[in-house]
Structure formats: C-alpha cells, structure tokens
Short mmCIF file of C-alpha atoms in Angstrom, two decimals:
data_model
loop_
_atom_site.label_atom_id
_atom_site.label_comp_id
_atom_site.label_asym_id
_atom_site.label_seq_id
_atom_site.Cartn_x
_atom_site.Cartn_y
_atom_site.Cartn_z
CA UNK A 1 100.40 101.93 113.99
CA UNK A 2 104.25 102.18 114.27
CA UNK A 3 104.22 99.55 111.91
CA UNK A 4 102.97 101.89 109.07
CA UNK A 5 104.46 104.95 107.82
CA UNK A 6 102.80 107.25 105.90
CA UNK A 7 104.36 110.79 104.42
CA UNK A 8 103.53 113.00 103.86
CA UNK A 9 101.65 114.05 107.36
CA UNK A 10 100.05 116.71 105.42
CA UNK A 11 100.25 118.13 102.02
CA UNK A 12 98.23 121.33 100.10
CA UNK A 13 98.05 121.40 96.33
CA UNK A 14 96.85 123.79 93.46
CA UNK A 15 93.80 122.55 91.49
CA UNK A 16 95.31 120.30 88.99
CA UNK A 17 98.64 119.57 90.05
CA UNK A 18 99.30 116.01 90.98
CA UNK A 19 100.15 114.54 94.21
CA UNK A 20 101.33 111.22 95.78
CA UNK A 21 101.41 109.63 98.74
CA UNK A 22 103.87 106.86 100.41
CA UNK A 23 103.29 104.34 102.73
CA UNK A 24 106.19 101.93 103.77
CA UNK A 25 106.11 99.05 106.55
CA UNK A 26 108.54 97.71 108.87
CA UNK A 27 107.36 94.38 108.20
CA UNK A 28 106.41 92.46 104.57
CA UNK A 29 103.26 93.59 103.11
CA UNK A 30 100.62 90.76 102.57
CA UNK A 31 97.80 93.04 101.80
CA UNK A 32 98.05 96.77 101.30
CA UNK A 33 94.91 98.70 101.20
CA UNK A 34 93.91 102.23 100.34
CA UNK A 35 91.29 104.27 102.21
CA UNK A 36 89.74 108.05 102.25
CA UNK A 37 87.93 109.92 104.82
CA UNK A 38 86.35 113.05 104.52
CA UNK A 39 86.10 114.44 107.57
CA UNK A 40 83.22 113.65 109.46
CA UNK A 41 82.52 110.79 107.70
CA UNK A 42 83.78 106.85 107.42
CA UNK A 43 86.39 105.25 104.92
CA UNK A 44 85.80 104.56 102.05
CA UNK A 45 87.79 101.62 100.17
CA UNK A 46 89.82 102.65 97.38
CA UNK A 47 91.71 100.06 96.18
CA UNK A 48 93.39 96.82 97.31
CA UNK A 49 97.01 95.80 96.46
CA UNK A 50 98.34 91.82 96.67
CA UNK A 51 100.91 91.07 94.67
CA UNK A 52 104.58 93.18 94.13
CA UNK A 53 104.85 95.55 91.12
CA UNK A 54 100.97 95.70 91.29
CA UNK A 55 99.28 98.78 90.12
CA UNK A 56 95.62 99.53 90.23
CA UNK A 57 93.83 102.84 88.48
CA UNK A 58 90.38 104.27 89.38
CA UNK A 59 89.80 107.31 87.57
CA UNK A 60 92.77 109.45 88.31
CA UNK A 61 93.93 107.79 91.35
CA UNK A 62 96.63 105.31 90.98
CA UNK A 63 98.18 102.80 93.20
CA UNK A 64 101.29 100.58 93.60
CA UNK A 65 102.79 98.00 95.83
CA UNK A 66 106.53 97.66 95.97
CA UNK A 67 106.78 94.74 97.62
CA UNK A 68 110.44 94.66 98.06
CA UNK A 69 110.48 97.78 99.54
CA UNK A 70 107.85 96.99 101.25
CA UNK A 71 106.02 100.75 100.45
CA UNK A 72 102.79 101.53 98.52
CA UNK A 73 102.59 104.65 97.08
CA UNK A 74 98.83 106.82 95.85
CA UNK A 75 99.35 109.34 92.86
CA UNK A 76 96.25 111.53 91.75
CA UNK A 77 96.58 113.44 88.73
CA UNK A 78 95.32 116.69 87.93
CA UNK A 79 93.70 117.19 91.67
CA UNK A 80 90.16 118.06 92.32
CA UNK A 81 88.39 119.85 95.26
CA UNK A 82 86.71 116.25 95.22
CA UNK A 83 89.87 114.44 96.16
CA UNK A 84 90.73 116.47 99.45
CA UNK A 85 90.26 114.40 102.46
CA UNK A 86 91.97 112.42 105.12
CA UNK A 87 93.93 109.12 103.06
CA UNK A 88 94.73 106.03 104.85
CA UNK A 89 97.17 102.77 104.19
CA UNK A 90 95.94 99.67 105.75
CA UNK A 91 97.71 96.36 106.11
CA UNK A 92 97.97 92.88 106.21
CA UNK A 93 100.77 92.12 108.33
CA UNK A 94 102.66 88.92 109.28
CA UNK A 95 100.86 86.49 111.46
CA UNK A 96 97.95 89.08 111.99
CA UNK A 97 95.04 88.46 110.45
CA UNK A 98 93.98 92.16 111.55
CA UNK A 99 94.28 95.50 109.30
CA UNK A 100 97.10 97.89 110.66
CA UNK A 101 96.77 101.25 109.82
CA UNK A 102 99.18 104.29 109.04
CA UNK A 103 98.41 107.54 110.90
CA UNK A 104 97.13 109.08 107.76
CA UNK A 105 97.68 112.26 105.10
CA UNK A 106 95.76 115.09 105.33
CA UNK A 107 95.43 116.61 101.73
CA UNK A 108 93.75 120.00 100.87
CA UNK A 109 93.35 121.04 97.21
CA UNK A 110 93.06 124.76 96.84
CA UNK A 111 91.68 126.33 93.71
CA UNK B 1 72.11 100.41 101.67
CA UNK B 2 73.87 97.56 102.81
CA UNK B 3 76.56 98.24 105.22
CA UNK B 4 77.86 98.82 108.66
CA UNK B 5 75.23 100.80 110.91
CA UNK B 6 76.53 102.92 113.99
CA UNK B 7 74.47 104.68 116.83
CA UNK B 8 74.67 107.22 118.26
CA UNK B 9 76.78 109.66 115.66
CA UNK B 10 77.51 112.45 118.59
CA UNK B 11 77.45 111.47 122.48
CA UNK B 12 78.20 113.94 124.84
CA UNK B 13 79.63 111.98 128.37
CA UNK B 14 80.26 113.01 131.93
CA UNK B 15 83.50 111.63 133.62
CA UNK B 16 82.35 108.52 135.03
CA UNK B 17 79.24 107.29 132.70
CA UNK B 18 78.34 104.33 130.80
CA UNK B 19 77.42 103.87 127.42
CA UNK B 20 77.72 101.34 124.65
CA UNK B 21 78.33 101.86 121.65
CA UNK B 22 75.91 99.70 118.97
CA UNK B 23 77.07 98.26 115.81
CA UNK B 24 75.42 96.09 112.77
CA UNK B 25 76.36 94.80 109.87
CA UNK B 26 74.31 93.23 106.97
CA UNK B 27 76.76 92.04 104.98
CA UNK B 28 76.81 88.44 106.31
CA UNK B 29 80.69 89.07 107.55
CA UNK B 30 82.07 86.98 109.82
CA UNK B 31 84.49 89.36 111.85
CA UNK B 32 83.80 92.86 113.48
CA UNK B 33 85.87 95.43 115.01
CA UNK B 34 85.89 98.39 117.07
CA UNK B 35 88.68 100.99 116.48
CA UNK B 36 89.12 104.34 117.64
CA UNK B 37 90.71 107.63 115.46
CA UNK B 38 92.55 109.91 117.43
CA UNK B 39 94.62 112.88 115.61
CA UNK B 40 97.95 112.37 114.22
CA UNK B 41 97.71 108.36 115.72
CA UNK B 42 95.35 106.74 112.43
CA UNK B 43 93.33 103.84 113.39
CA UNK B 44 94.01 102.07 117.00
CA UNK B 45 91.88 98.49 117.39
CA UNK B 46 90.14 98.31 120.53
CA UNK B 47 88.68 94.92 120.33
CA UNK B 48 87.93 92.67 117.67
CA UNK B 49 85.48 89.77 117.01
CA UNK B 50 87.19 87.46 114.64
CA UNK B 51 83.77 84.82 114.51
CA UNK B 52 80.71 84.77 116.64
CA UNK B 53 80.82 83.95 120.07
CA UNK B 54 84.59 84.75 120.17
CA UNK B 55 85.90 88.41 121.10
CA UNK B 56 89.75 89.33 121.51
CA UNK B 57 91.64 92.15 122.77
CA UNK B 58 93.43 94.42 120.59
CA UNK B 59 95.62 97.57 121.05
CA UNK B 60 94.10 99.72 123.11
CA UNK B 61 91.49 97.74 125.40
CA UNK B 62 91.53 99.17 128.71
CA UNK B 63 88.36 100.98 129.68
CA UNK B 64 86.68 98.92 127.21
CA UNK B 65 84.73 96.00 126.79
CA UNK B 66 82.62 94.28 123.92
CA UNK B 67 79.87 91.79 123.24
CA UNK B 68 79.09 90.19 119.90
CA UNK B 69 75.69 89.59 120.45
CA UNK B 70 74.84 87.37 116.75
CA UNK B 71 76.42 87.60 113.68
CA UNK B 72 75.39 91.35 112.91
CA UNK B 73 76.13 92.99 116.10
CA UNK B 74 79.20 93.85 118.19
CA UNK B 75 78.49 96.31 120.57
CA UNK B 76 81.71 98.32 122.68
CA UNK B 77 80.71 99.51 126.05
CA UNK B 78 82.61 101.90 128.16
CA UNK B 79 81.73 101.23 131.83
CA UNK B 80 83.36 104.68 133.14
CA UNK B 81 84.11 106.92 130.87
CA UNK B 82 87.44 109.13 131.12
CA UNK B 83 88.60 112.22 129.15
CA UNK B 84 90.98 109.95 127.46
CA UNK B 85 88.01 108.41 125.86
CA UNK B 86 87.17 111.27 123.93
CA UNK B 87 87.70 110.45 120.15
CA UNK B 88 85.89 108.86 117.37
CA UNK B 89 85.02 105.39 116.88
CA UNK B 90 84.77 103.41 114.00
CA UNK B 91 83.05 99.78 113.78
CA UNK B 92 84.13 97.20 110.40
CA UNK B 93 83.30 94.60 109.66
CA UNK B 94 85.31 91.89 107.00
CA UNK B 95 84.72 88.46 105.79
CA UNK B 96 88.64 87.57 106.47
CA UNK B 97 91.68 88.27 105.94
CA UNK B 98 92.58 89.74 102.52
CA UNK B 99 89.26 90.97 101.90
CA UNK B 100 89.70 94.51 102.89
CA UNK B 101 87.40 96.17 105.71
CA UNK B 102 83.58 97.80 105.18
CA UNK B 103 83.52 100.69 107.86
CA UNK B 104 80.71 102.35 109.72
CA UNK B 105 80.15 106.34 109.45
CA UNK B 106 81.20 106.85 113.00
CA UNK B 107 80.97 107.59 116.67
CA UNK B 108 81.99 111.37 117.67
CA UNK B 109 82.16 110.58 121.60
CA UNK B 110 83.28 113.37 123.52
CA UNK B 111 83.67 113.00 127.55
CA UNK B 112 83.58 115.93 129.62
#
C-alpha cells in the first residue's frame, strides 16, 4: 500500500547489533500493527499499537506509535539468527475498516 | 491448533485454468480475506468478506472472484488463470476492526 511506508527496504546486521525499523502513513494511524514472516511461511502477530506515545516490549523487540507523526517504529536489541525474516506494518486507516499494509523489510542477521 | 487453514500450499497452473483457492477458519471470526504477496508490493487485498453472506471487492479484484460459503470458509477462485496471477496468497481472518488479523500459512500459486 502507498499508504504505508516502510524503510528500510532491506537491512543486514552482525549478530548482536541492534536494528530498527520505521513505518510512517500518509494518513492518521488508528491501529498500527506489527507482523513477521519467515519466508515460506505466514505472519505472525507481533504486537498491536492504539494509542500515541505507546510502546510495547516482547522479549527484545520493542515497538512505538508516534501518533503525531503518524510513524511506528520496531527496535530489536542484540539480534539473533532467530529474528531474520520478512517484517510487516499493518494499519487501521481512516474510514477503512480493512488492514493496509507496508511493502515490508527484509532483515538478515549474519553471525 | 486453532487457526486459519489453507489448501493447496503449492499449485502449479496452465494459462487459462481454474482453481479455487479454500480457506477455514475456527476461530469463530466474523470477517475473512484474501490477499495476495507479490515482491517489493507487501500485502494487496483481493476481496474481503466483512460478515457472512456479504463479500466486497478490494484492491486488486480482477481475475478473481470469492464465495463465503458459512462462517468458516471463504474460498477465492480464479476462473482463467494468467501469468500475472503468479504469487502467493494469504487468507485472514479478524473479528473486527482493531483486533488485528490471524493469517493462514499460504498459497504458492505459480501459472505457467
């Protein structure tokens, strides 16, 4: 979706270095939902953002919904093998009751 | 597990056959929805089934066309197939707005 930019397209880190991802919409975020695919495979929910200057954790992946910028951004710390994949922003957007989705950010870990 | 259920995982299709795609869901949801994953583009909606009994179009419809037969199935059938068909296809299913998406494993079609 247009609507949903995500950047980087692509990005390779070293074992244990940290890494983070944006996502920023043309349009105010209602919703703002994180995803990972490996490839292959379906999406698996990550974590779900509503409200501005929210900030979820699971393990070492942390989210964050600006809502006046209207961006989300996904930080891992200390990167695993287990964390490369495909991620994906989905979104709640104004008078759609339908998830939009950014066009997603390919991340390899390399040891 | 409970979940979404797709078949087939891999289809192999001529230019100009029909298949359909299946799709269930045992999580009680009330909407469905076919999308397709094409590199570099994310997530495109084909159709989506906001309720039973009602289907809508979404982004990228033409060539397609749905039926949600009950509440746990929503099945996408392509009537011809084209070489522009060729990508992977992902059923969800939700329970609303707000409420995030459960996805499917996958359809690898490929069209030939």
């Amino acid at each position: 979706s247009q609507e949903l930019e995500q950047s980087p397209q692509s990005l390779i880190v070293q074992e244990g270095k940290n890494l983070t991802i944006n996502c920023t919409s043309s349009k105010t975020l209602y919703g703002l939902y994180w995803y990972k695919q490996k490839y292959g495979e379906g999406l698996i929910f990550l974590m779900m953002l509503q409200k501005g200057g929210e900030e979820k954790s699971h393990e070492k992946i942390t989210a964050k919904l600006d809502e006046k910028k209207q961006q989300s951004s996904l930080h891992i710390t200390a990167s695993q093998p287990s964390h490369a994949g495909i991620y994906l922003c989905g979104a709640d957007l104004p008078n759609d009751y339908k998830l939009s989705f950014g066009a997603g950010t390919t991340v390899t870990v390399r040891a | 597990n409970a979940g979404v259920t797709q078949t087939p995982k891999f289809q192999v299709l001529k230019t100009g056959q029909s298949m359909t795609l299946q799709c269930a869901q045992d999580m009680n949801h009330n909407s469905m929805y076919w999308y397709r994953q094409d590199p570099g583009m994310g997530l495109r909606l084909i159709y989506y089934s906001a309720s039973e009994g009602t289907t809508d179009k979404g982004e990228v419809p033409n060539g397609y066309n749905v039926s949600r037969l009950n509440k746990r199935e929503f099945s996408l059938r392509l009537e011809s197939a084209a070489p522009s068909q060729t990508s992977v296809y992902f059923c969800a299913s939700s329970d609303g707005a707000n409420y995030g998406y459960t996805f499917g494993s996958g359809t690898r079609l490929t069209v030939v």
